[in-house]
């Protein structure tokens, strides 16, 4: 992770999405920095404390009781991740 701020939001940001009539609100904490790298067979998610809380919040939104199966959030280097990050999709799947 670099010390410079990339494309991640610098102020607290809220994004609302609606799936099957259920609103989902994703919030980025101020100064959140999240970088995702693919290293061979591993994925590394490196983040500062605000970034980790932001990711945890996104996962809790997707884990909500009324959130439908298949709901997801795309994070990219132009949308919530540091420049140069590989894309990350957080998706709910209740199928076993």
Coordinates of N, CA and C in Angstrom, one line a residue:
X1 N 0.8 -1.2 0.0 CA 0.0 0.0 0.0 C 0.9 1.2 0.0
X2 N 0.5 2.2 -0.8 CA 1.3 3.4 -0.8 C 0.9 4.4 0.2
X3 N 1.7 5.4 0.5 CA 1.3 6.4 1.5 C 0.4 7.5 0.8
X4 N 0.4 7.5 -0.5 CA -0.4 8.5 -1.2 C -1.8 7.9 -1.3
X5 N -2.8 8.8 -1.2 CA -4.2 8.4 -1.4 C -4.5 8.1 -2.8
X6 N -5.1 7.0 -3.1 CA -5.4 6.6 -4.5 C -6.8 7.1 -4.8
X7 N -7.6 6.2 -5.4 CA -8.9 6.5 -5.8 C -9.9 6.2 -4.7
X8 N -9.5 5.8 -3.6 CA -10.4 5.6 -2.5 C -11.0 6.9 -2.0
X9 N -12.3 6.9 -1.6 CA -12.9 8.1 -1.1 C -12.2 8.7 0.0
X10 N -12.0 10.0 0.1 CA -11.3 10.7 1.2 C -12.2 11.2 2.2
X11 N -13.5 11.3 2.0 CA -14.4 11.7 3.0 C -15.4 10.5 3.1
X12 N -16.1 10.5 4.2 CA -17.1 9.4 4.4 C -18.1 9.5 3.3
X13 N -18.3 8.3 2.7 CA -19.1 8.2 1.5 C -20.1 7.1 1.7
X14 N -21.3 7.4 1.2 CA -22.4 6.3 1.3 C -22.9 6.1 -0.1
X15 N -23.1 4.8 -0.4 CA -23.6 4.4 -1.7 C -24.8 3.5 -1.4
X16 N -25.9 3.8 -2.0 CA -27.1 2.9 -1.8 C -27.3 2.1 -3.1
X17 N -27.7 0.8 -2.9 CA -28.0 0.0 -4.0 C -29.3 -0.8 -3.6
X18 N -30.1 -1.1 -4.6 CA -31.4 -1.7 -4.4 C -31.4 -3.1 -5.2
X19 N -31.6 -4.2 -4.4 CA -31.7 -5.5 -5.1 C -33.0 -6.1 -4.6
X20 N -33.8 -6.6 -5.5 CA -35.1 -7.2 -5.1 C -35.9 -6.3 -4.2
X21 N -35.9 -5.0 -4.4 CA -36.6 -4.1 -3.5 C -36.0 -3.8 -2.2
X22 N -34.9 -4.4 -1.9 CA -34.2 -4.2 -0.6 C -33.0 -3.2 -0.8
X23 N -33.1 -2.1 0.0 CA -32.0 -1.1 -0.1 C -30.8 -1.6 0.7
X24 N -29.6 -1.4 0.1 CA -28.4 -1.7 0.8 C -27.5 -0.5 0.8
X25 N -27.0 -0.1 1.9 CA -26.2 1.1 2.0 C -24.8 0.8 2.4
X26 N -23.9 1.1 1.5 CA -22.4 0.8 1.8 C -21.8 2.1 2.1
X27 N -21.0 2.1 3.2 CA -20.3 3.3 3.6 C -18.8 3.2 3.7
X28 N -18.1 4.2 3.2 CA -16.7 4.2 3.3 C -16.3 5.2 4.3
X29 N -15.5 4.8 5.3 CA -15.0 5.7 6.3 C -14.0 6.7 5.7
X30 N -13.9 7.9 6.3 CA -13.0 8.9 5.9 C -11.6 8.3 5.9
X31 N -10.8 8.6 4.9 CA -9.4 8.2 4.8 C -9.2 6.7 4.7
X32 N -10.2 6.0 4.3 CA -10.0 4.5 4.2 C -9.1 4.3 3.0
X33 N -8.1 3.4 3.2 CA -7.2 3.0 2.1 C -7.3 1.5 2.0
X34 N -7.6 0.9 0.9 CA -7.7 -0.5 0.7 C -7.0 -0.8 -0.6
X35 N -6.1 -1.8 -0.6 CA -5.3 -2.2 -1.8 C -5.5 -3.7 -1.9
X36 N -5.8 -4.2 -3.1 CA -5.9 -5.7 -3.3 C -4.9 -6.1 -4.4
X37 N -4.1 -7.1 -4.0 CA -3.1 -7.6 -4.9 C -3.2 -9.1 -5.1
X38 N -3.0 -9.6 -6.3 CA -3.0 -11.0 -6.6 C -1.5 -11.4 -6.7
X39 N -1.1 -12.3 -5.8 CA 0.3 -12.8 -5.7 C 0.3 -14.3 -5.9
X40 N 0.4 -14.7 -7.2 CA 0.4 -16.2 -7.4 C -1.0 -16.7 -7.1
X41 N -1.0 -17.7 -6.2 CA -2.2 -18.3 -5.8 C -2.9 -17.7 -4.6
X42 N -2.4 -16.5 -4.2 CA -3.0 -15.8 -3.0 C -3.5 -14.4 -3.4
X43 N -4.5 -14.0 -2.7 CA -5.0 -12.6 -2.8 C -4.6 -11.9 -1.5
X44 N -4.0 -10.7 -1.6 CA -3.7 -9.9 -0.4 C -4.5 -8.7 -0.3
X45 N -5.2 -8.5 0.8 CA -6.0 -7.3 1.0 C -5.3 -6.6 2.1
X46 N -4.7 -5.4 1.7 CA -4.0 -4.6 2.7 C -4.7 -3.3 2.9
X47 N -5.0 -2.9 4.1 CA -5.8 -1.7 4.4 C -5.3 -1.1 5.7
X48 N -5.6 0.2 5.8 CA -5.4 0.8 7.1 C -6.6 0.5 8.0
X49 N -6.6 1.0 9.2 CA -7.7 0.7 10.1 C -9.1 1.1 9.6
X50 N -9.1 2.3 9.0 CA -10.4 2.8 8.4 C -10.8 1.9 7.2
X51 N -9.9 1.5 6.5 CA -10.2 0.6 5.4 C -10.7 -0.8 5.8
X52 N -10.1 -1.3 6.9 CA -10.6 -2.6 7.4 C -12.0 -2.5 8.0
X53 N -12.3 -1.3 8.7 CA -13.6 -1.1 9.2 C -14.6 -1.0 8.0
X54 N -14.2 -0.3 7.0 CA -15.0 -0.1 5.8 C -15.4 -1.5 5.2
X55 N -14.4 -2.3 5.0 CA -14.6 -3.7 4.4 C -15.5 -4.5 5.3
X56 N -15.3 -4.4 6.6 CA -16.1 -5.1 7.6 C -17.6 -4.7 7.5
X57 N -17.8 -3.4 7.3 CA -19.1 -2.8 7.2 C -19.8 -3.3 5.9
X58 N -19.0 -3.4 4.8 CA -19.6 -3.9 3.6 C -20.1 -5.3 3.7
X59 N -19.2 -6.1 4.4 CA -19.6 -7.5 4.6 C -20.8 -7.7 5.5
X60 N -20.9 -6.8 6.5 CA -22.1 -6.9 7.4 C -23.4 -6.5 6.7
X61 N -23.3 -5.5 5.7 CA -24.4 -5.1 4.9 C -24.9 -6.3 4.1
X62 N -23.9 -7.0 3.5 CA -24.3 -8.2 2.7 C -24.8 -9.3 3.5
X63 N -24.5 -9.4 4.8 CA -24.9 -10.5 5.6 C -26.2 -10.2 6.3
X64 N -26.8 -9.0 6.0 CA -28.1 -8.6 6.6 C -29.2 -9.6 6.4
X65 N -30.2 -9.7 7.3 CA -31.3 -10.7 7.2 C -32.1 -10.6 5.9
X66 N -32.3 -9.3 5.5 CA -33.2 -9.2 4.3 C -32.5 -9.0 3.0
X67 N -31.2 -9.2 3.0 CA -30.4 -9.1 1.8 C -30.6 -10.4 0.9
X68 N -31.0 -10.2 -0.3 CA -31.2 -11.4 -1.2 C -29.9 -12.0 -1.6
X69 N -30.0 -13.3 -1.9 CA -28.9 -14.1 -2.4 C -28.5 -13.5 -3.8
X70 N -27.2 -13.4 -4.0 CA -26.7 -12.9 -5.2 C -26.3 -11.4 -5.1
X71 N -26.7 -10.7 -4.0 CA -26.3 -9.3 -3.9 C -24.8 -9.2 -3.8
X72 N -24.3 -8.2 -4.4 CA -22.8 -8.0 -4.5 C -22.4 -6.6 -4.6
X73 N -21.1 -6.4 -4.4 CA -20.5 -5.1 -4.5 C -19.2 -5.2 -5.2
X74 N -19.0 -4.4 -6.3 CA -17.8 -4.5 -7.0 C -16.9 -3.3 -6.5
X75 N -15.6 -3.7 -6.2 CA -14.6 -2.7 -5.8 C -13.5 -2.7 -6.8
X76 N -13.1 -1.6 -7.3 CA -12.0 -1.5 -8.3 C -11.1 -0.3 -8.0
X77 N -10.0 -0.2 -8.7 CA -9.1 0.8 -8.4 C -9.6 2.2 -8.7
X78 N -10.7 2.3 -9.5 CA -11.4 3.5 -9.7 C -12.7 3.7 -8.9
X79 N -12.9 2.7 -8.0 CA -14.1 2.7 -7.2 C -13.9 2.0 -5.9
X80 N -13.2 2.8 -5.0 CA -13.1 2.3 -3.6 C -11.7 1.7 -3.2
X81 N -10.9 1.3 -4.2 CA -9.6 0.7 -4.0 C -8.5 1.6 -4.4
X82 N -7.3 1.4 -3.9 CA -6.1 2.2 -4.3 C -5.8 1.9 -5.7
X83 N -5.1 2.9 -6.4 CA -4.7 2.7 -7.7 C -3.8 1.5 -7.9
X84 N -4.0 0.8 -9.0 CA -3.2 -0.4 -9.2 C -3.8 -1.7 -8.6
X85 N -4.8 -1.6 -7.8 CA -5.4 -2.8 -7.2 C -6.1 -3.6 -8.2
X86 N -6.2 -4.9 -7.9 CA -7.0 -5.8 -8.8 C -8.4 -5.7 -8.2
X87 N -9.4 -6.0 -9.1 CA -10.8 -5.9 -8.7 C -11.2 -6.9 -7.6
X88 N -12.1 -6.5 -6.8 CA -12.6 -7.4 -5.7 C -14.1 -7.3 -5.8
X89 N -14.8 -8.5 -5.7 CA -16.2 -8.6 -5.7 C -16.6 -9.3 -4.4
X90 N -17.4 -8.6 -3.6 CA -18.0 -9.2 -2.4 C -19.4 -9.6 -2.7
X91 N -19.7 -10.9 -2.6 CA -21.0 -11.4 -3.0 C -21.6 -12.3 -2.0
X92 N -22.9 -12.2 -1.8 CA -23.6 -13.1 -0.9 C -24.1 -14.3 -1.7
X93 N -23.8 -15.5 -1.2 CA -24.3 -16.7 -1.8 C -24.7 -17.7 -0.7
X94 N -26.0 -17.9 -0.6 CA -26.6 -18.8 0.4 C -26.7 -20.2 0.0
X95 N -26.4 -20.5 -1.3 CA -26.4 -21.9 -1.8 C -25.3 -22.6 -1.1
X96 N -25.5 -23.9 -0.8 CA -24.5 -24.7 -0.3 C -23.7 -25.4 -1.3

